Structure formats: structure tokens, C-alpha cells
Short mmCIF file of C-alpha atoms and ligand atoms in Angstrom, two decimals:
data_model
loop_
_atom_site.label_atom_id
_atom_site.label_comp_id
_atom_site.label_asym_id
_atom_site.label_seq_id
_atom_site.Cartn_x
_atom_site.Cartn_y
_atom_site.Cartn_z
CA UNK P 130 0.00 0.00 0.00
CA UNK P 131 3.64 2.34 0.83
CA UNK P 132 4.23 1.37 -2.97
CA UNK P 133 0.89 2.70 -3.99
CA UNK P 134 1.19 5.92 -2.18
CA UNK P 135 4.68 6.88 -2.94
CA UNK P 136 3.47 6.61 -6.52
CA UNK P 137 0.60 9.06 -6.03
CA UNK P 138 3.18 11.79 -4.04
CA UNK P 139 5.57 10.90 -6.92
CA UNK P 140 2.57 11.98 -9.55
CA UNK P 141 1.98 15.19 -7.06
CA UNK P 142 5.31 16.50 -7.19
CA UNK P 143 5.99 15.63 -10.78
CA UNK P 144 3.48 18.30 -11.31
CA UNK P 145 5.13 20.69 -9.12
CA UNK P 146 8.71 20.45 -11.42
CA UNK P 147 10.29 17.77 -9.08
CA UNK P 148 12.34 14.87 -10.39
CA UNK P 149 13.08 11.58 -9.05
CA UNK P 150 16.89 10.80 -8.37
CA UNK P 151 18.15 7.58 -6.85
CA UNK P 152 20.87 9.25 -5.65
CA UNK P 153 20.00 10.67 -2.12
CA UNK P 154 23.25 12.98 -1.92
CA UNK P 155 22.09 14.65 -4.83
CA UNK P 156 18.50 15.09 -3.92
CA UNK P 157 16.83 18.32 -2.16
CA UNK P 158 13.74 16.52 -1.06
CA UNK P 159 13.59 12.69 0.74
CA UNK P 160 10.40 11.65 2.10
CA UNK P 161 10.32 8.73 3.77
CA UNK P 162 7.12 6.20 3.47
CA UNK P 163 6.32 4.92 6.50
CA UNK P 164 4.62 2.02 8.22
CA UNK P 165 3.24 1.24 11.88
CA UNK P 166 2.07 -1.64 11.98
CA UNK P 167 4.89 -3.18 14.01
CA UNK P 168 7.06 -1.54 16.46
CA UNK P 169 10.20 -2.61 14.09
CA UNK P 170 8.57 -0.95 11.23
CA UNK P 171 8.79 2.69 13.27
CA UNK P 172 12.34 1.85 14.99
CA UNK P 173 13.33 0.58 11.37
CA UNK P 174 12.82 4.65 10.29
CA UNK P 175 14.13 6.42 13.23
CA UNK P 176 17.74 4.41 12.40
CA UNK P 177 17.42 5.33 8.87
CA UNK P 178 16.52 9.06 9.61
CA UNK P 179 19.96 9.20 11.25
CA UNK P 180 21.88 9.23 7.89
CA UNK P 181 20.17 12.42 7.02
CA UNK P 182 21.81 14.42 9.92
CA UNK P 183 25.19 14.35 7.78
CA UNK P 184 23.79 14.18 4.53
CA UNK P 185 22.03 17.81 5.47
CA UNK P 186 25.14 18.84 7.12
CA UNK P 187 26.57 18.25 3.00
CA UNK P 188 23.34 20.10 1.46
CA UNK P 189 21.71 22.60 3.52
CA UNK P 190 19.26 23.17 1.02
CA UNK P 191 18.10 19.23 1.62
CA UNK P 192 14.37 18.75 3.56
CA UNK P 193 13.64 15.62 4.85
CA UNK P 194 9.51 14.67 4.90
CA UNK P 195 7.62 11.75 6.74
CA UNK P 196 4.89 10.21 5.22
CA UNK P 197 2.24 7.42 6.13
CA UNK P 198 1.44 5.70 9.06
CA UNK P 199 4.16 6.77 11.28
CA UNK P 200 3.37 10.04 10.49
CA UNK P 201 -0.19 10.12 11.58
CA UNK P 202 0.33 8.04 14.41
CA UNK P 203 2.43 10.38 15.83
CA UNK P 204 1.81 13.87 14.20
CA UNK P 205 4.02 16.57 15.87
CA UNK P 206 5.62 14.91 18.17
CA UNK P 207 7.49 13.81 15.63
CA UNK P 208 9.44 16.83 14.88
CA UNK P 209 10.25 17.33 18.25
CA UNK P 210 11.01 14.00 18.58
CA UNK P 211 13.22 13.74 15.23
CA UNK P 212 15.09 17.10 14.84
CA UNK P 213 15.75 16.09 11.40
CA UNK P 214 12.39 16.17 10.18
CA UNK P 215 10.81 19.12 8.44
CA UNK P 216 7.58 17.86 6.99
CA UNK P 217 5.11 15.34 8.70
CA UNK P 218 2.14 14.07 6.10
CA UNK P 219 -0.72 11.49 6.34
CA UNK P 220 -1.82 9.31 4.62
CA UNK P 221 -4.48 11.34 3.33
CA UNK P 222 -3.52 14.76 2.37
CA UNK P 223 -0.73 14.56 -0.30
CA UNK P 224 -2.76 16.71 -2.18
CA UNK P 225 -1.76 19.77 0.06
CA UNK P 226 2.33 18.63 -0.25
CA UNK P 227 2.73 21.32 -2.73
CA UNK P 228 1.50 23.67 0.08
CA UNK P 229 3.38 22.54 3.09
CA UNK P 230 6.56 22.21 0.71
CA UNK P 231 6.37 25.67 0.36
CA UNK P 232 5.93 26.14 3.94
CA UNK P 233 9.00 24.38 4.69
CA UNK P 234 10.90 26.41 1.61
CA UNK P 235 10.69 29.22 4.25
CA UNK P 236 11.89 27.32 6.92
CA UNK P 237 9.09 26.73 8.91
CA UNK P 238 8.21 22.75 9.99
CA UNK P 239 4.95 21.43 8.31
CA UNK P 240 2.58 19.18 9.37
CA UNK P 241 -0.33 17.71 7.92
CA UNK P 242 -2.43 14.36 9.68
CA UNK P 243 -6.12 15.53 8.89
CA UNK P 244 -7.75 12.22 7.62
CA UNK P 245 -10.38 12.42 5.27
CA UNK P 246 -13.70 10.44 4.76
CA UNK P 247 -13.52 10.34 1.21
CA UNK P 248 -9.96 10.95 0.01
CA UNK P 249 -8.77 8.24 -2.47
CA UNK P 250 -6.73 9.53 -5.03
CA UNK P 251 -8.34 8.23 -7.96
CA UNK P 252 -8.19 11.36 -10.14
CA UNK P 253 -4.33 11.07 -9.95
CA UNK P 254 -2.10 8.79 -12.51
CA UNK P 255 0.43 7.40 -10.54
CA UNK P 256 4.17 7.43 -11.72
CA UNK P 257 5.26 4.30 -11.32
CA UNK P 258 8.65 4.34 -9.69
CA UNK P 259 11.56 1.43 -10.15
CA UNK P 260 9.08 -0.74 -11.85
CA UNK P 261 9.44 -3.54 -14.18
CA UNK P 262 6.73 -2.50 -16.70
CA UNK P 263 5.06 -6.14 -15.84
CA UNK P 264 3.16 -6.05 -12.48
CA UNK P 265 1.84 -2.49 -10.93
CA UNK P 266 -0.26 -2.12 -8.01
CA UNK P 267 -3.88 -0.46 -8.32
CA UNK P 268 -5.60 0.90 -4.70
CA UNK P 269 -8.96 0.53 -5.08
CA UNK P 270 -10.28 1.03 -1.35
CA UNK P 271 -8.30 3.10 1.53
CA UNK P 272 -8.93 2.81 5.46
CA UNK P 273 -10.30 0.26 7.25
CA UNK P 274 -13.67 0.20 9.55
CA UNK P 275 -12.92 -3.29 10.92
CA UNK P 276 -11.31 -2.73 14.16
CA UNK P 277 -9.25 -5.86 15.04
CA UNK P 278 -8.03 -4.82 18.73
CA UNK P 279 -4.54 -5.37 18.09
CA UNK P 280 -4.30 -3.31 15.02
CA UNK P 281 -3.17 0.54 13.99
CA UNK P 282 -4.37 0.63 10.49
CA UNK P 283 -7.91 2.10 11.45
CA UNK P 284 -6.38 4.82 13.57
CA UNK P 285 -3.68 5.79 10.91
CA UNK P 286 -5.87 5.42 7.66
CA UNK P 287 -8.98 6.25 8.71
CA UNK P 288 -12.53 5.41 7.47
CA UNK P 289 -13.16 2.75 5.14
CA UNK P 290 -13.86 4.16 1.32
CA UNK P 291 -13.78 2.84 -2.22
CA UNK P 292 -12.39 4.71 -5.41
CA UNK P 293 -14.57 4.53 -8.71
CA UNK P 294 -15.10 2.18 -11.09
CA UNK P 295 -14.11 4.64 -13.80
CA UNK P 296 -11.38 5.48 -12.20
CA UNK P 297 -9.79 2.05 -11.68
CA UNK P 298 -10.72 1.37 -15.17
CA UNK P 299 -9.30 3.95 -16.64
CA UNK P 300 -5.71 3.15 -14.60
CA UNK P 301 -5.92 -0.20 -15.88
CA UNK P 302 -6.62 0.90 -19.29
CA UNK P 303 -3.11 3.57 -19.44
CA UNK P 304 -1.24 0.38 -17.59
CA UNK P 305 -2.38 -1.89 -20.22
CA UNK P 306 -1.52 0.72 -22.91
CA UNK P 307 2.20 0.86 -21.45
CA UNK P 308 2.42 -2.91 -22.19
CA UNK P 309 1.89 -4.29 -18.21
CA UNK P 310 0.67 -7.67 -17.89
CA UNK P 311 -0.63 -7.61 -14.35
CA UNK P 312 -2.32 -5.77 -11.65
CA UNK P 313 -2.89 -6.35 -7.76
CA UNK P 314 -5.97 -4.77 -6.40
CA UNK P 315 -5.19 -3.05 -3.04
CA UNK P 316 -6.88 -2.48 0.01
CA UNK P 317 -7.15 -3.35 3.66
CA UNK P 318 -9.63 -4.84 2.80
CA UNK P 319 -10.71 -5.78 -0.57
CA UNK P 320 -13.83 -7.62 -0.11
CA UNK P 321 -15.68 -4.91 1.88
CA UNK P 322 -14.85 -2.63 -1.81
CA UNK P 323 -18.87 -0.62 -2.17
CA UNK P 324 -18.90 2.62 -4.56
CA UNK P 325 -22.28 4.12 -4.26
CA UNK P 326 -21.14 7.92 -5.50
CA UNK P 327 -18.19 8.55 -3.21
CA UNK P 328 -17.80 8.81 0.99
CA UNK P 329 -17.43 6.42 3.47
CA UNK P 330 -18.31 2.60 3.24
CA UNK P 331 -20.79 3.94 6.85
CA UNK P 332 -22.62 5.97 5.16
CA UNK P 333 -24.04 3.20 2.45
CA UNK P 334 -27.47 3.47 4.24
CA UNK P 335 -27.83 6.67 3.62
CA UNK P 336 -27.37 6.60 -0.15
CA UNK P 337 -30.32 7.34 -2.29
CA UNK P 338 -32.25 4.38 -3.47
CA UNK P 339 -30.81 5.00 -7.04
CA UNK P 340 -27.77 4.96 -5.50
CA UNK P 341 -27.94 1.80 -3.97
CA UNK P 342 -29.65 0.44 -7.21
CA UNK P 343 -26.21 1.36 -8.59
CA UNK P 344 -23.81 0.53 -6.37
CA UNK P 345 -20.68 -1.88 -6.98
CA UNK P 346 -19.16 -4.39 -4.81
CA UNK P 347 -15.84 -6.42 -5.19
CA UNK P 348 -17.27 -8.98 -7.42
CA UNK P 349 -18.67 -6.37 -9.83
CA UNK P 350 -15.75 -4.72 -10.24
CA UNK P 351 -13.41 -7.66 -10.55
CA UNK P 352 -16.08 -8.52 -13.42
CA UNK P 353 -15.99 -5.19 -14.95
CA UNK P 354 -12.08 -5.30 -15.02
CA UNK P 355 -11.60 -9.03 -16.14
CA UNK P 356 -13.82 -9.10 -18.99
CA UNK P 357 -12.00 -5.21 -19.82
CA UNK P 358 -9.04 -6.63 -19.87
CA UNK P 359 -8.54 -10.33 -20.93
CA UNK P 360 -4.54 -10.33 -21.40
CA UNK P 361 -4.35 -8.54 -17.69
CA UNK P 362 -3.90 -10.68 -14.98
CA UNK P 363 -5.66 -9.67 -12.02
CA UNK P 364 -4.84 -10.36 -8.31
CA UNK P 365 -5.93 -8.71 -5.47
CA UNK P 366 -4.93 -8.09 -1.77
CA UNK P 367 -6.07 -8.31 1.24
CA UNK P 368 -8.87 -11.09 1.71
CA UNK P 369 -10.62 -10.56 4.90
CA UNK P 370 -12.51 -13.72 6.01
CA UNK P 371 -15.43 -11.83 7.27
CA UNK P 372 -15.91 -9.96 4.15
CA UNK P 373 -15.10 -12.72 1.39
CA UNK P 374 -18.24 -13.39 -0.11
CA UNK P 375 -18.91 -16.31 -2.63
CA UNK P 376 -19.79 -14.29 -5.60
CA UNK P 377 -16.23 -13.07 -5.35
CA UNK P 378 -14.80 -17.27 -5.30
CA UNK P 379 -17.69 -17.68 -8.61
CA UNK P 380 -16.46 -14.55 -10.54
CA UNK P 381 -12.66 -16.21 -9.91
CA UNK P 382 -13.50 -19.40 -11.30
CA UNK P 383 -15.07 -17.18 -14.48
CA UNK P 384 -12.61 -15.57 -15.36
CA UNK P 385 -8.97 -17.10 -16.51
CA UNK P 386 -7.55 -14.12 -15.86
CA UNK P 387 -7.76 -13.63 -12.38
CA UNK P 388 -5.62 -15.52 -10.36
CA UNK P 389 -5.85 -18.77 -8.78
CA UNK P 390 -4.81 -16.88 -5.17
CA UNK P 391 -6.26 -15.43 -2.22
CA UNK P 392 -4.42 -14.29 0.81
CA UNK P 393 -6.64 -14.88 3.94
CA UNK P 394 -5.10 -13.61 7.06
CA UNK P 395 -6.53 -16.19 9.62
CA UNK P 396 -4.21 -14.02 12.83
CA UNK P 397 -4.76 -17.39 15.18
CA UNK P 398 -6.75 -20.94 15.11
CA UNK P 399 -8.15 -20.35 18.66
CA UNK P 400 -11.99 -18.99 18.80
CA UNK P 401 -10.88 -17.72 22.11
CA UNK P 402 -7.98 -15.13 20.88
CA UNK P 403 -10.01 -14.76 17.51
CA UNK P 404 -12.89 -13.10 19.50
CA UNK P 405 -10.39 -10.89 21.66
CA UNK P 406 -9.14 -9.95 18.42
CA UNK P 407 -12.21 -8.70 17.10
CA UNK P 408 -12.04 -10.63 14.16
CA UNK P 409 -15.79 -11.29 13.31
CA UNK P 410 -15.54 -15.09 12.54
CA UNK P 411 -14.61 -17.99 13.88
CA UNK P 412 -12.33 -21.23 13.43
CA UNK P 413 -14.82 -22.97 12.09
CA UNK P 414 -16.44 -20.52 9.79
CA UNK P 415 -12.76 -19.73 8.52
CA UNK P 416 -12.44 -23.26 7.80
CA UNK P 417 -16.06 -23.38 5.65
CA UNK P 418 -14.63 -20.94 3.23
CA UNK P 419 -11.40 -22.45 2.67
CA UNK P 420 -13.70 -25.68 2.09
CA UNK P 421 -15.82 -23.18 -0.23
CA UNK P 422 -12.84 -21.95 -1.59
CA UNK P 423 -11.01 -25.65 -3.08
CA UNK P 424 -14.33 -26.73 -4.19
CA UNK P 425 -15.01 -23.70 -6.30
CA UNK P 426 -11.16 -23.06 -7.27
CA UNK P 427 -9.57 -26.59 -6.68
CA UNK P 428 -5.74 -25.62 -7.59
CA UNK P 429 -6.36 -21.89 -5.59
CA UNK P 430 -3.28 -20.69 -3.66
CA UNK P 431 -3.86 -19.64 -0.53
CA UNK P 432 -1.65 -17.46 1.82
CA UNK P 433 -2.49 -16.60 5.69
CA UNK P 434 -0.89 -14.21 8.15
CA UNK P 435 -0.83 -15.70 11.65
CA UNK P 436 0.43 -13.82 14.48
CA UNK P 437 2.18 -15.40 17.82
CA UNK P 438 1.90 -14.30 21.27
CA UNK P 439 -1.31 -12.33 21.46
CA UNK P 440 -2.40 -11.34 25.30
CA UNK P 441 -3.13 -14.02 27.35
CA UNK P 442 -2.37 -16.60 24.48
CA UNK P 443 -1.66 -20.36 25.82
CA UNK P 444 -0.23 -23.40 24.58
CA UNK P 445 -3.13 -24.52 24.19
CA UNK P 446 -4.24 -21.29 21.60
CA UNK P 447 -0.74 -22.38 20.33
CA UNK P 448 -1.73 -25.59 19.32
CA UNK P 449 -4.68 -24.60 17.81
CA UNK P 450 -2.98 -22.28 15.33
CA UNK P 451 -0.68 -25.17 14.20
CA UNK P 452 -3.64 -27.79 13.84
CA UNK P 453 -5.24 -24.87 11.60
CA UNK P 454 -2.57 -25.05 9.72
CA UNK P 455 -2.22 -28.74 9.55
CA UNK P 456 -5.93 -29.03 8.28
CA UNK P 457 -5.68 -25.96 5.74
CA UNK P 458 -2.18 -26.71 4.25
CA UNK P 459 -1.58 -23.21 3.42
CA UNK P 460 0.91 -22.70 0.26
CA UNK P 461 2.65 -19.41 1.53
CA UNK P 462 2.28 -17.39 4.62
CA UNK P 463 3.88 -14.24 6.52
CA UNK P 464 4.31 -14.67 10.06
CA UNK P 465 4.57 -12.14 12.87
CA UNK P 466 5.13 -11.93 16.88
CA UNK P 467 2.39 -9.53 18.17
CA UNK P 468 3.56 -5.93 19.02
CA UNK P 469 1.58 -3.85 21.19
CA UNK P 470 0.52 -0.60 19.18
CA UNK P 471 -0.26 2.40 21.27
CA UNK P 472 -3.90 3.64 21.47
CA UNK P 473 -5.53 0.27 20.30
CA UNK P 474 -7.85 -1.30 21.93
CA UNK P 475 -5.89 -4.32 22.78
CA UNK P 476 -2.72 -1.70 24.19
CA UNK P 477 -5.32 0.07 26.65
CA UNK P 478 -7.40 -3.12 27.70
CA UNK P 479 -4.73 -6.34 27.78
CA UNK P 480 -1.53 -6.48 29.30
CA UNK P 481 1.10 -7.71 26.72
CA UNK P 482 2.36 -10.62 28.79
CA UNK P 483 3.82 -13.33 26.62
CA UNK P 484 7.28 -13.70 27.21
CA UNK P 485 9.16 -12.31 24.06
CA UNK P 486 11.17 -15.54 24.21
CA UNK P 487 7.71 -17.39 24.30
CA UNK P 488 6.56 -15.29 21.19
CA UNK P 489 9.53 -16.16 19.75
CA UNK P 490 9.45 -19.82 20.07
CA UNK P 491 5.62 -20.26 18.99
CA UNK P 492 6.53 -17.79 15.80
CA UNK P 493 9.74 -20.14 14.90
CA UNK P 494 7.37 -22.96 15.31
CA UNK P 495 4.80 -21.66 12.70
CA UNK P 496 7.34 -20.66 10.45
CA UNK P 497 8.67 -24.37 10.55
CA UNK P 498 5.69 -25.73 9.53
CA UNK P 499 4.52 -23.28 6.67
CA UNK P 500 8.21 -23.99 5.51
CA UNK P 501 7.37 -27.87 5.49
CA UNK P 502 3.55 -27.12 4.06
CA UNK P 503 5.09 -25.00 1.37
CA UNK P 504 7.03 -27.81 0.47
CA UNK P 505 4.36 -30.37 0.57
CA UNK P 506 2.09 -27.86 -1.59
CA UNK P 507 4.36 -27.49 -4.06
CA UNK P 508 5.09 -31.06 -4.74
CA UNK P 509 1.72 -30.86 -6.53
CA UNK P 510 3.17 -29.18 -9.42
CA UNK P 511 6.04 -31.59 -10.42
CA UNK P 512 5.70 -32.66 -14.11
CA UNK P 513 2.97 -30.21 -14.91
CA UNK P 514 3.06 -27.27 -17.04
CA UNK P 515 1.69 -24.17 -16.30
CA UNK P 516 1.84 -20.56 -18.02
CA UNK P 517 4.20 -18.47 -15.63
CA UNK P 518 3.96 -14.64 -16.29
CA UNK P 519 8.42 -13.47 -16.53
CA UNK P 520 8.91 -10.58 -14.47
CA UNK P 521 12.78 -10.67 -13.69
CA UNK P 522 16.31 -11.91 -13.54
CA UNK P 523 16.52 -15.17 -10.89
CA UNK P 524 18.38 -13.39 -8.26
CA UNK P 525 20.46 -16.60 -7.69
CA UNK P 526 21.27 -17.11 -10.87
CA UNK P 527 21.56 -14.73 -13.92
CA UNK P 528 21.17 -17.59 -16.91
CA UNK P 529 17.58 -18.21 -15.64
CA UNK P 530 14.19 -16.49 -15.61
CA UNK P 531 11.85 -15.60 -12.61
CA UNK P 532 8.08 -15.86 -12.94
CA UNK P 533 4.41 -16.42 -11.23
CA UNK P 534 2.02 -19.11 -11.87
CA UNK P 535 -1.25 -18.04 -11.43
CA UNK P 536 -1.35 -19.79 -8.05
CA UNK P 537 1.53 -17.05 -6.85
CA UNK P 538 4.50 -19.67 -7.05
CA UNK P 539 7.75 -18.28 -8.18
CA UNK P 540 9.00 -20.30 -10.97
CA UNK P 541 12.37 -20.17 -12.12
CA UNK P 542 13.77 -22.35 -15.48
CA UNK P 543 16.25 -21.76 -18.45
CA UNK P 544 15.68 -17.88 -19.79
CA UNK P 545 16.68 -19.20 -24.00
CA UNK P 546 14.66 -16.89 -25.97
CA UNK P 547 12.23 -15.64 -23.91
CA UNK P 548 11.69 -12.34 -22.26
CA UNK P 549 10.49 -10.31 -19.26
CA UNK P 550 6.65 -9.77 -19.83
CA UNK P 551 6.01 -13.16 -21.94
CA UNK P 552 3.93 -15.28 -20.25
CA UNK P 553 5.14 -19.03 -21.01
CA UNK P 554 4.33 -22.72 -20.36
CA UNK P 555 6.73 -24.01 -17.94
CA UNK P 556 7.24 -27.75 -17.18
CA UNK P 557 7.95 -27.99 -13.53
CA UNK P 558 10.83 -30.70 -12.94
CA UNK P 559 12.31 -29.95 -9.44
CA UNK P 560 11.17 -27.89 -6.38
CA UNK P 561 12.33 -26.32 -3.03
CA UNK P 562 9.60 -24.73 -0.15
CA UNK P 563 10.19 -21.57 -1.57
CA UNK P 564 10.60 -22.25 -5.79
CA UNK P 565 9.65 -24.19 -8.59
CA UNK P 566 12.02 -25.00 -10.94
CA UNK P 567 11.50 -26.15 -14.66
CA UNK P 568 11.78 -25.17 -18.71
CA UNK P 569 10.09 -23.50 -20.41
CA UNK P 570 8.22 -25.21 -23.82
CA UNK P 571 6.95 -22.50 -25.55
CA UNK P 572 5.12 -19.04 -25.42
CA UNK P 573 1.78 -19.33 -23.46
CA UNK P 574 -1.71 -18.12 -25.06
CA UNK P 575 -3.22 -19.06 -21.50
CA UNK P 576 -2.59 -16.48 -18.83
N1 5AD V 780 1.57 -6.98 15.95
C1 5AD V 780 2.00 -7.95 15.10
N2 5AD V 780 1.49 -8.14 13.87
C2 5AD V 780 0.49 -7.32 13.46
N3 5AD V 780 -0.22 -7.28 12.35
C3 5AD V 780 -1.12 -6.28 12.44
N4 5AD V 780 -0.99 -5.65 13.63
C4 5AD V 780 0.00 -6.30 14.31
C5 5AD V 780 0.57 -6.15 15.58
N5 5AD V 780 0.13 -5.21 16.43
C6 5AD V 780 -0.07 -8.25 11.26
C7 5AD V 780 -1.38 -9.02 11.03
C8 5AD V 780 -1.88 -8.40 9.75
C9 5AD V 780 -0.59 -8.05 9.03
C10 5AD V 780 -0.73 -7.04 7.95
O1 5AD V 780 0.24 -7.57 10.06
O2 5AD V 780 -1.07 -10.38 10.86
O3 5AD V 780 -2.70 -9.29 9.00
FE1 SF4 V 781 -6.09 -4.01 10.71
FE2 SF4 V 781 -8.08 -5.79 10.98
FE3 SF4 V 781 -8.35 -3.71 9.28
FE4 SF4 V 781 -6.63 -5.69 8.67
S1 SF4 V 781 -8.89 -5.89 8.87
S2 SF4 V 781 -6.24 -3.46 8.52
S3 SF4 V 781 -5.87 -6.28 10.70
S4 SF4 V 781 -8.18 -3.58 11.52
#
């Protein structure tokens, strides 16, 4: 979502005469994206911010801006906190950087956090920045209304809303018209995606009747773009289990061109910690759409986050995320030791006491068995062949291609002939937890 942003502050200040440089001693301007979702995330910037004490010290004309999360978590106190720091921006009000730059031209510290309720950026064409041409990310919601106690997002993003139809479409359509090949839908959370006009996903009941006649959810829009745009591929991010609705598995299966791959946080197996999560479903319901899910997309891909060491959690909560795992086999998943977030509800109401080392343990454990599921998952594709979309060099070894299958594996075989942007059918011969590994036959006309 960082990726997204910068992209849409790159687009503002392109229009404002700025350039991009990659090399920082040269530039007048760095603004840091920034993320809060994990203590490390915020500690992670205030190292980094260090190397622009000497780098000013070289160009006194050089400002140094925060942006995101971090920045509306902690508004002002982060320029007293951070001497280095000039500019402070949320999430949503980029649109006044051209303002507050000029603020900070006269050497005054700027700061902007005011969220909005219907912000989304979709009049602006982002400029895509170090990109491959191949794969681009498209927002298509912001904010989140869900409220999961242990969770930031809603307090740094703001309300739930959903950019327009047109709008996506016509960001697809210039993509498409570059020569890309793929798109991930963002949000927090894709499934909840309802345009009615504009404004927050709250105020849905009070939208005209006509407007509710009108209005688009996540399965109409994935529709509307996959039959816009057969050579596209389409993925989207994040799944919320609450939210995921069948029509959106149905319009899947439809279309080739959306991915085979859905990434379902599940956050823990046990009903108990679910609930003093505020996640709105439980073990057993998560478990009915997975079921939902293979029957209606047998080969789908499916990715979970699972966090260790929430208050109060047990062994026995413990075991229950690893015998979730056992019975859902998961194909890929990112894995994270709780962090207590100021100002949520699980920071003011439940003591953080799991023992880091405890947290640490349980985490390793999960990580040891996604590693071994991985593996297992993969084994299914030996000896097939499947069209993998190119999108780089193999970082381990320049004489060979890396791709996607639709299912989200990376794939990486022989590069011969072929280049970044085909998409080609790949026999799968050998496999690691991580990689497939095979050759490639000839140019694909599936996607
Ligand atoms: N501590 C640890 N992990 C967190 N996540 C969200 N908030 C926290 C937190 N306070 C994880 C969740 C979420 C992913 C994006 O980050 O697993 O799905
Ligand atoms: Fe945070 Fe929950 Fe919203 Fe995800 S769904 S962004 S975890 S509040």
C-alpha cells in the first residue's frame, strides 16, 4: 500500500517540477514512506533518519519529509522527537504537499495528519517508480472500519472508502496501454470494496435508493475489469474472512484471468484469541470458506498471516494455530510476533504478557511448519506445465528467468529466448519450499 502511495506523491510533485533521483546525496527533497504496523517498522525509520543528519550537514538546502502511518500516528511529536524532520504528512492529504513544501521552503516545519472520509486519489495517474513495466499495483479502497483490537491501520488510515469504477478502469486501461501484464488490487480490505457515489463505506445506508440500485461491490468490479481486460492478470490483496463473499470465489473461477490466489489472514486458530481480536468469525467458519474456496477453485493458492503471542495466548491457543494449519495446508504465509501498538484497543485493555522468548518460540514454530507445508504444496506441481507470467532476472542465478504461476508460485527455469513480460508454459521438474524449478516449452496463449 507504501508502494501505492509513494506513486501518487511521486505523480503530485511531478506536477510541481520535481524529479526523481536515486541518488540521495544529490537530492533536495527525501520523504520517507512509513509504516506502523509493528514496532520494528517505526524503529526501522528512526535508524534510517539518522543518515540524514550528515547528509544535510553536505546540502543545507536538503528537507527531509515523513509520510504514512508513522506520520499520523504520531503527528508533531514527531518533529520534536526527530530534529531532522521538516515535513510530517498522512496518509491522506498529499494533495496539500505542494503547500506545506512551500511552507517548509521558508523554513518553517509542516505538518499535515487531517484524515479524510472520502480521500482516495483516484483522479491522480500514478508514476510508477523502479518498476518492471510487468506487475503495478492499483488501490482501489483506503482505510479500514474493521477494528481488530490489536491493530493501527484504522487509527492511521482512517474510514473505510472505495475509489470509482471509472477510475480504476481507466488506470488499468493507461497500464495496459504501457504494455503491463498484471495488476494487484489493493486495500485493507478488498472484499468490503462498495462505490455508491463517493464517501465512506458507513454511510451506504444513507445513499439514495438510485444509489444503492447502482452501487458496486468487489465482485462487480473484478467482473468489470476481467472481462476489460482479458490479457491482464488480475490479483488482489487483502482477503478478509469476514468480508469474502462467494460471488467473489464464482467470478474467480469465471474468469482465466484472475488468479488462482487469495491471501486470507486467519491471525490465530483459537476462537478464544479470535474473539479478543475482534475478528468477526470464527475457526470454524474460517475453515467453511477455505472448504468453499477448493471446491469452487480446486488448484487456488492460498496465503495466511498468523500472528504469535497475542495477550493471554496459551499453549493450548498455540496448538490450535498449528492444527489450523495442519488441516488448511496453506501454500505461503507471513508470520509475525504480536507488538503492542499504542492507542488500540488491545494496548489500553490487555496487558502484553507473553514472554518475548515465548513469542519467539511459537513464531519459529509456525514458520517451521509453513516452511514444510510449502514444500508439501508445491510437490503438486512436479511434471505439470503451467503458463508463468516473466517478471525478472533469478536473483540466484543470472542464466535463468523468474516468474508467477497463477497460483503465486515463483518459478524459475532456463531464460533461451524468452523475455520479461512473456507469459510461457513451464514444465515444472524440481522444487524447493520456496521455488519451482523447470523449462520452459513454448510461449503461453493461456494467462
Ligand atoms: N503486531 C503484530 N502483527 C500485526 N499485524 C497487524 N498488527 C500487528 C501487531 N500489532 C499483522 C497481522 C496483519 C498483518 C498485515 O500484520 O497479521 O494481518
Ligand atoms: Fe487491521 Fe483488521 Fe483492518 Fe486488517 S482488517 S487493517 S488487521 S483492523
Amino acid at each position: 500500500m507504501n508502494f501505492s502511495d509513494s506513486e501518487v506523491v511521486a505523480s503530485i510533485l511531478k506536477k510541481e517540477g520535481y524529479e526523481l533521483t536515486d541518488n540521495s546525496k544529490e537530492a533536495n527533497l527525501v520523504l520517507l514512506n512509513t509504516c506502523s504496523i509493528r514496532d520494528k517498522a517505526e524503529q526501522t525509520v528512526r535508524n534510517k533518519l539518522k543518515n540524514f543528519n550528515s547528509l544535510k550537514k553536505q546540502n543545507n538546502k536538503l528537507k527531509v519529509g515523513l509520510l504514512g502511518c508513522m506520520a499520523e500516528r504520531l503527528k508533531e511529536k514527531l518533529i520534536e522527537e526527530e530534529q531532522v524532520v521538516d515535513l510530517v504528512v498522512g496518509p491522506d492529504s498529499y494533495k496539500d504537499l505542494p503547500n506545506l513544501l512551500n511552507e517548509v521552503e521558508h523554513n518553517q516545519k509542516a505538518v499535515n495528519v487531517i484524515l479524510s472520509k472520502s480521500e482516495t486519489y483516484g483522479d491522480i495517474s500514478p508514476v510508477r517508480i523502479h518498476n518492471n513495466g510487468i506487475n503495478a499495483f492499483v488501490s482501489i479502497t483506503r482505510g479500514c472500519d474493521n477494528m481488530c483490537t490489536f491493530c493501527v491501520v484504522p487509527f492511521t488510515r482512517g474510514r473505510e472508502r472505495s475509489r470509482s469504477p471509472e477510475s480504476i478502469i481507466r488506470e488499468i486501461y493507461e497500464l495496459s496501454e504501457k504494455g503491463y501484464r498484471e495488476v494487484t488490487l489493493l486495500g485493507q480490505n478488498v472484499d468490503s470494496y462498495l462505490w455508491y457515489g463517493g464517501g465512506p463505506k458507513k454511510d451506504f445506508i444513507k445513499a439514495s435508493n438510485e444509489q444503492k440500485k447502482n452501487s458496486k461491490r468487489f465482485s462487480n468490479l473484478l467482473d468489470l475489469i476481467a472481462s476489460n481486460f482479458p490479457q491482464i492478470r488480475i490479483r488482489f490483496s487483502t482477503s478478509n474472512p469476514q468480508d469474502m463473499t462467494i460471488d467473489v470465489l464464482e467470478t474467480m473461477a469465471k474468469y482465466n484471468n484472475i488468479c488462482n490466489y487469495i491471501h486470507l489472514p486467519i491471525q490465530s486458530g483459537s476462537d478464544r484469541i479470535l474473539k479478543k481480536m475482534n475478528r468477526l468469525h470464527t475457526r470454524q467458519e474460517y475453515l467453511e470458506l477455505i472448504k468453499k474456496t477448493r471446491e469452487i477453485i480446486p488448484n487456488c493458492g492460498i496465503s495466511h498471516d498468523i500472528m504469535t503471542g497475542f495477550p493471554s495466548e496459551t499453549e493450548k491457543d498455540h496448538q490450535d494455530t498449528l492444527t489450523l494449519m495442519e488441516e488448511v495446508k496453506y501454500d505461503f504465509g507471513y508470520m509475525f510476533a504480536y507488538s503492542e501498538r499504542p492507542g488500540t484497543y488491545a494496548a489500553r485493555n490487555f496487558r502484553d504478557d507473553i514472554k518475548k522468548e515465548i513469542k519467539q518460540r511459537r513464531l519459529e514454530e509456525i514458520i517451521n511448519l509453513q516452511q514444510k507445508h510449502s514444500k508439501e504444496r508445491n510437490q503438486r506441481f512436479l511434471n505439470l506445465t503451467c503458463p508463468v507470467l516473466i517478471d525478472k532476472s533469478s536473483k540466484k542465478s543470472d542464466g535463468f528467468w523468474s516468474g508467477r504461476t497463477s497460483e503465486n508460485n515463483v518459478v524459475v527455469f532456463p531464460k533461451e529466448n524468452y523475455s520479461p513480460g512473456d507469459i510461457v508454459q513451464v514444465t515444472i521438474e524440481d522444487f524447493t519450499s520456496a521455488t519451482l524449478i523447470g523449462k520452459a516449452k513454448k510461449k503461453s496463449l493461456a494467462i
